[in-house]
C-alpha positions as a LaTeX table, in Angstrom:
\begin{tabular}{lrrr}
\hline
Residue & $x$ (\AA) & $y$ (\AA) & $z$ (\AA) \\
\hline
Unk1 & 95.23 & 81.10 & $-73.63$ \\
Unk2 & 94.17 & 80.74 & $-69.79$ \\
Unk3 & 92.63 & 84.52 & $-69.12$ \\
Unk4 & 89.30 & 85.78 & $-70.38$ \\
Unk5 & 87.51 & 89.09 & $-69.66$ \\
Unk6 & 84.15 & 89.69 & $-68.09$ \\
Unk7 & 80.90 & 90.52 & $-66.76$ \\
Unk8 & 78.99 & 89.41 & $-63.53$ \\
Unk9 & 75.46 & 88.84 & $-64.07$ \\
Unk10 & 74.58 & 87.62 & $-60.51$ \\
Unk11 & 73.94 & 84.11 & $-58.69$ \\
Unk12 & 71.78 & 81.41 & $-59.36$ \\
Unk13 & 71.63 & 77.87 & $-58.71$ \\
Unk14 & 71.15 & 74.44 & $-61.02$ \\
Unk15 & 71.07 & 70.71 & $-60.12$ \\
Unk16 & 73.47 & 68.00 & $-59.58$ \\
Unk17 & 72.78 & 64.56 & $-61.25$ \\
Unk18 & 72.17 & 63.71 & $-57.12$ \\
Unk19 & 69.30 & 66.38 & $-57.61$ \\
Unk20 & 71.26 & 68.85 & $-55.23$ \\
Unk21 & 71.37 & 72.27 & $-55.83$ \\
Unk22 & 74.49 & 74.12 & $-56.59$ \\
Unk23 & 75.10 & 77.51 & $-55.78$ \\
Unk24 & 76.50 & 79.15 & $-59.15$ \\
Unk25 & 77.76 & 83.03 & $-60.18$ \\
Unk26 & 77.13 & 83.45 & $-63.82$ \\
Unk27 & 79.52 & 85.31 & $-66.08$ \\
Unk28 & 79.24 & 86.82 & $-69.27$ \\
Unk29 & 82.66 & 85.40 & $-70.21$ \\
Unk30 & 84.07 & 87.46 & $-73.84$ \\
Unk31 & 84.43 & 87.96 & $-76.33$ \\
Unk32 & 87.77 & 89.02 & $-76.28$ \\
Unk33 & 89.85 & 90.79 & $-78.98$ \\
Unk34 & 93.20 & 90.58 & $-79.67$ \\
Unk35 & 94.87 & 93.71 & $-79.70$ \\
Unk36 & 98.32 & 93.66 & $-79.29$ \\
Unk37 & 101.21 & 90.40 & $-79.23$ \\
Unk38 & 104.30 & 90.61 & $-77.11$ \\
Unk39 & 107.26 & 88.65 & $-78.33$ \\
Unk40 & 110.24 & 87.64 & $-76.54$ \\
Unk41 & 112.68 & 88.81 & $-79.22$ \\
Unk42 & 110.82 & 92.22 & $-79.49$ \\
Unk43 & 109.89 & 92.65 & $-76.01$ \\
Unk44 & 111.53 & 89.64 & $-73.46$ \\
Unk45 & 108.04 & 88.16 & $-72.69$ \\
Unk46 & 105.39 & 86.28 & $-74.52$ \\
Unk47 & 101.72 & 87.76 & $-73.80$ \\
Unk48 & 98.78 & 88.97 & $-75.59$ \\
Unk49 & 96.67 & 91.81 & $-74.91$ \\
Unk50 & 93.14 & 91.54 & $-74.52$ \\
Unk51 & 89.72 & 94.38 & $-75.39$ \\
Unk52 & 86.38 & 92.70 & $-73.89$ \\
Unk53 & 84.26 & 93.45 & $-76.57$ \\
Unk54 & 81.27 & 96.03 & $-75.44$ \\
Unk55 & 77.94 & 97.22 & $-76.87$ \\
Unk56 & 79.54 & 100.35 & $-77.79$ \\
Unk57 & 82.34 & 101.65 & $-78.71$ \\
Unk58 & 84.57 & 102.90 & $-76.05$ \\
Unk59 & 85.88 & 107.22 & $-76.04$ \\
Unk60 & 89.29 & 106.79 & $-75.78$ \\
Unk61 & 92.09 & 109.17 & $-75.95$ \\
Unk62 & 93.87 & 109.89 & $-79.24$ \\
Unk63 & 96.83 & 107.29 & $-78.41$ \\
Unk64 & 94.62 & 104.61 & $-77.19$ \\
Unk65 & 92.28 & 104.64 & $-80.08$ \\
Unk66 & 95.30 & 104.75 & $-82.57$ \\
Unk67 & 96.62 & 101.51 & $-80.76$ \\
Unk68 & 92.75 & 99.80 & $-80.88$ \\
Unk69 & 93.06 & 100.64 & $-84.71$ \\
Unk70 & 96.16 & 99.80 & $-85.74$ \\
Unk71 & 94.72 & 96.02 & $-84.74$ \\
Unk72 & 91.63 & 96.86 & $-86.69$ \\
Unk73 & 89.45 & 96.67 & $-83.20$ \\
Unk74 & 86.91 & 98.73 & $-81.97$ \\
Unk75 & 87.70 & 100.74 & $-78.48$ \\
Unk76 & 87.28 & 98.82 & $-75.65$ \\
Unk77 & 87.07 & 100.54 & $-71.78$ \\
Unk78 & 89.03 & 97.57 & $-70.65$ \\
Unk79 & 92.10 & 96.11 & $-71.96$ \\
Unk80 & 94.44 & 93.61 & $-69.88$ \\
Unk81 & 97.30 & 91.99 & $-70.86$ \\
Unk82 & 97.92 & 87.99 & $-69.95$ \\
Unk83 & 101.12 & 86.00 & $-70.70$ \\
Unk84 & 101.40 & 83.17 & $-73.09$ \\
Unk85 & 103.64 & 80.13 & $-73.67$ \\
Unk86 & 103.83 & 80.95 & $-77.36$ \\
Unk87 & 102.11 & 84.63 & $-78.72$ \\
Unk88 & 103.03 & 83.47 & $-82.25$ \\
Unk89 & 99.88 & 81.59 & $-82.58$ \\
Unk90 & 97.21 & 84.93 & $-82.24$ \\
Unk91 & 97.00 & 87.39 & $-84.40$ \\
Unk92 & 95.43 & 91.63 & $-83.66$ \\
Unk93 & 92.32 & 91.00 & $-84.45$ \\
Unk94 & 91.08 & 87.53 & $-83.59$ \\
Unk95 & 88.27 & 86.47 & $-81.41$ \\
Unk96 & 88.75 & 84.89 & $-78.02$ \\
Unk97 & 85.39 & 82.82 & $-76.47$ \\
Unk98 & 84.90 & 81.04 & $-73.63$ \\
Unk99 & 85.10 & 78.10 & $-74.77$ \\
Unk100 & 88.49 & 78.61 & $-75.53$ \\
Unk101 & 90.00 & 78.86 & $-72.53$ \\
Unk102 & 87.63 & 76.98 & $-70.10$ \\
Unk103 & 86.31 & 73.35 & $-69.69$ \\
Unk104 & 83.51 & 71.84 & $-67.35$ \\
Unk105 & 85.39 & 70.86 & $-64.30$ \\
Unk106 & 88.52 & 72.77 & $-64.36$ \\
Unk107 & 89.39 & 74.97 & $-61.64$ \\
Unk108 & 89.55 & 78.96 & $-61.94$ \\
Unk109 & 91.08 & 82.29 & $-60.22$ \\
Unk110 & 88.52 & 85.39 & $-60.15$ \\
Unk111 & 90.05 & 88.66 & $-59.84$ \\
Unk112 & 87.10 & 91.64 & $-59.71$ \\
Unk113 & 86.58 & 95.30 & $-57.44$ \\
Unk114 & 84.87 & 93.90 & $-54.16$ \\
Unk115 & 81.51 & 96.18 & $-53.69$ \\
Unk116 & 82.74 & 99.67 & $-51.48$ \\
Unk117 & 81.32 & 99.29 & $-47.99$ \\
Unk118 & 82.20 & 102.73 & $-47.34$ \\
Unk119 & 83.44 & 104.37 & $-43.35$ \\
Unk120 & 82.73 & 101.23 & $-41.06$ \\
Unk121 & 83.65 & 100.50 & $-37.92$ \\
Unk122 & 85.28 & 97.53 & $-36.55$ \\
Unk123 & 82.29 & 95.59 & $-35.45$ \\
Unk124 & 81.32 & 95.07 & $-39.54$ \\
Unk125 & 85.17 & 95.78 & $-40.69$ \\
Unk126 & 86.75 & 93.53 & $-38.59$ \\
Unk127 & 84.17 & 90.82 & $-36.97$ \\
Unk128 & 84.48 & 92.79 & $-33.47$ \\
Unk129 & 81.70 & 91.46 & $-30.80$ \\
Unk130 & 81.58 & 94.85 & $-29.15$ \\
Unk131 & 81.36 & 95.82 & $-26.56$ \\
Unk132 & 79.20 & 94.39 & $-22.89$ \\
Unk133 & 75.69 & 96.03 & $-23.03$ \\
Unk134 & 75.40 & 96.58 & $-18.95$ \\
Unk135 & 77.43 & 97.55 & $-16.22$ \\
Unk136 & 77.50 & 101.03 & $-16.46$ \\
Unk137 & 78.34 & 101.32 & $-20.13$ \\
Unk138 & 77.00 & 104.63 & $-22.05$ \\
Unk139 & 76.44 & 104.55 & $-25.79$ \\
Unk140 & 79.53 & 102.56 & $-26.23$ \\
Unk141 & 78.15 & 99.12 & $-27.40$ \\
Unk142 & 79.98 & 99.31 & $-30.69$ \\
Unk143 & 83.00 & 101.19 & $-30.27$ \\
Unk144 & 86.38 & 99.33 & $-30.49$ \\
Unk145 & 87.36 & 100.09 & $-26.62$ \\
Unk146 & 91.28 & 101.79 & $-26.07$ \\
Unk147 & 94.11 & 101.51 & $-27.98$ \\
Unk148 & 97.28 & 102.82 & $-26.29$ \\
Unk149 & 100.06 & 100.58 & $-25.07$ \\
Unk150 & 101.03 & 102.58 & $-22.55$ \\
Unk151 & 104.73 & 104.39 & $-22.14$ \\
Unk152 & 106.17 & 100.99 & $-23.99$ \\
Unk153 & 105.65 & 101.92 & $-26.51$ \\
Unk154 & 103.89 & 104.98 & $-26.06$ \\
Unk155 & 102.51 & 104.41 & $-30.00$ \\
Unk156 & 99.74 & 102.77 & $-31.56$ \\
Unk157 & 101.28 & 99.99 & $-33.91$ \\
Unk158 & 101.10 & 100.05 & $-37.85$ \\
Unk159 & 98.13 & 98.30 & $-39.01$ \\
Unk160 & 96.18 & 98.14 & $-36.15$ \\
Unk161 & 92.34 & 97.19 & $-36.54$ \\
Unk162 & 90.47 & 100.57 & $-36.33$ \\
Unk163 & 87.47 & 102.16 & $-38.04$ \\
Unk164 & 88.20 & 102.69 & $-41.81$ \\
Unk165 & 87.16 & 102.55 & $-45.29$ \\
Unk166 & 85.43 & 99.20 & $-46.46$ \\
Unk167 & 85.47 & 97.22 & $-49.65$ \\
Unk168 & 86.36 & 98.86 & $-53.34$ \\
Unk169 & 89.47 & 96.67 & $-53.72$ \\
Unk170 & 91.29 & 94.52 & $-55.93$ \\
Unk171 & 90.50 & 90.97 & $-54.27$ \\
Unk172 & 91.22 & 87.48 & $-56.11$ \\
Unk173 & 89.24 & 84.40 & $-55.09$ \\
Unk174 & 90.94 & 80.95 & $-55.50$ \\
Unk175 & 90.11 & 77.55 & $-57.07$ \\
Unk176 & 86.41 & 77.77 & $-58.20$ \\
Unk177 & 84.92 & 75.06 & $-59.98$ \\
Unk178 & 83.86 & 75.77 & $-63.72$ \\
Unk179 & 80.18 & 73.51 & $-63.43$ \\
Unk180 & 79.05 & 74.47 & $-66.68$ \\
Unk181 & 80.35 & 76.43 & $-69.95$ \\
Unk182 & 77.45 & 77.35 & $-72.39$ \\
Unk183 & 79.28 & 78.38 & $-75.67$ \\
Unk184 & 76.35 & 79.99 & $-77.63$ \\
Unk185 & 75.50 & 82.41 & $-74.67$ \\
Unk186 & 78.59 & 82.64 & $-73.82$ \\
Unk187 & 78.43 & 82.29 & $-70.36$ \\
Unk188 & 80.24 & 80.21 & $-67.90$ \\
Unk189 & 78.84 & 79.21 & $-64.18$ \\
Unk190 & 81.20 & 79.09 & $-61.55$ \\
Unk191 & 80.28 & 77.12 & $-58.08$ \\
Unk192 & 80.52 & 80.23 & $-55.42$ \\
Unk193 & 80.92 & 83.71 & $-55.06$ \\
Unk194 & 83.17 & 85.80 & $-57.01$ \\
Unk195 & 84.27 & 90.13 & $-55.86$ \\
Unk196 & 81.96 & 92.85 & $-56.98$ \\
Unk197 & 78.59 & 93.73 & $-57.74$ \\
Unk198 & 76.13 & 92.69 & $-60.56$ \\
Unk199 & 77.66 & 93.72 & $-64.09$ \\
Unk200 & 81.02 & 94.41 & $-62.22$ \\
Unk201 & 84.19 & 93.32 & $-64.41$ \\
Unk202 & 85.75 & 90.69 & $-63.70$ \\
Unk203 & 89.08 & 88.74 & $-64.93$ \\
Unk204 & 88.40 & 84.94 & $-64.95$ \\
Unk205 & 91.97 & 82.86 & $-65.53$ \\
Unk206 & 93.39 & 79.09 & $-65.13$ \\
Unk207 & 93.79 & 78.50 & $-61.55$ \\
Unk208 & 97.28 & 78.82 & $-60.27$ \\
Unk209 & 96.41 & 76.74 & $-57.50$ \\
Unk210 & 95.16 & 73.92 & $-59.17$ \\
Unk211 & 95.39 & 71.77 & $-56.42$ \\
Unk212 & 93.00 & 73.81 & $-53.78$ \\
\hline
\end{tabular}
């Protein structure tokens, strides 16, 4: 296994054995469940399906919570599915920690919902310096100046950096360092910043990139 579900608590920091402090975002990392096991004879593909275990139970439709029960798990509002070099070895039903699937010092990928920003313009959505404050310009200090191209091409150009809505997306950071795992919490501390706000879900997995 090399995916776990989870929950952002925030950022904190803790000390180095050279007494420096390192910048750390704490996760609430599982329990998972298993609730379903792909084969490749039944389905082409090894994987496992994963419920992050919540509080409460979960109001699901009346397919969903026939699928959480046939695996004799309670309804979970999130459920992923992660692939597996052999599914054979889980079984619906069985726990998955965090301890489990990460070490201390192993490198991880962090997929979340980056926090919604909302309409911004391009001096916030795209790093824009705006524009001259003096010589005769009027209430134009932050606009993103013209964008024609004249009669060649006489059109503005797919994807061109404009006003627009901010944040609320899928985004995946790369190759954080796993500083500490503390199995009876179950939390692990990750050195950085990972998408989304405080008690945002988040998918925490092996790094692909192992390398950096």
């Amino acid at each position: 296994m090399n995916t776990i579900l989870g929950t952002k608590l925030g950022m904190s920091q803790i000390f180095n054995e050279s007494a420096q402090a390192v910048p750390v975002t704490v996760i609430k990392a599982g329990p998972c469940r298993v609730v379903q096991i792909k084969t490749a004879q039944k389905d082409g593909y090894e994987a496992v399906q994963l419920a992050l275990e919540t509080a409460r139970s979960a109001k699901v439709g009346r397919a969903l919570a026939g699928h959480f029960a046939k695996a004799g798990v309670d309804p979970s509002p999130h459920l992923v599915e992660t692939q597996v070099e052999d599914s054979e070895q889980f079984e619906p039903g069985a726990t998955i920690d965090v301890e489990a699937v990460f070490q201390e010092g192993v490198r991880a990928d962090v997929t979340g919902v980056s926090k919604g920003k909302g309409f911004q313009g391009v001096m916030k959505r795209h790093n824009f310096s705006g524009q001259c404050a003096s010589h005769g310009n009027h209430k134009k200090h932050r606009a993103g100046g013209a964008i024609g191209a004249c009669a060649t091409p006489s059109r503005v150009f797919r994807g061109k950096a404009m006003p627009g809505r901010m944040g609320a997306q899928r985004t995946t950071v790369l190759n954080l360092e796993v500083v500490k795992v503390l199995p009876e919490e179950g939390l692990l501390l990750l050195r950085g910043a990972v998408p989304g706000p405080k008690g945002g879900l988040v998918l925490v997995r092996r790094a692909v990139k192992a390398g950096g």
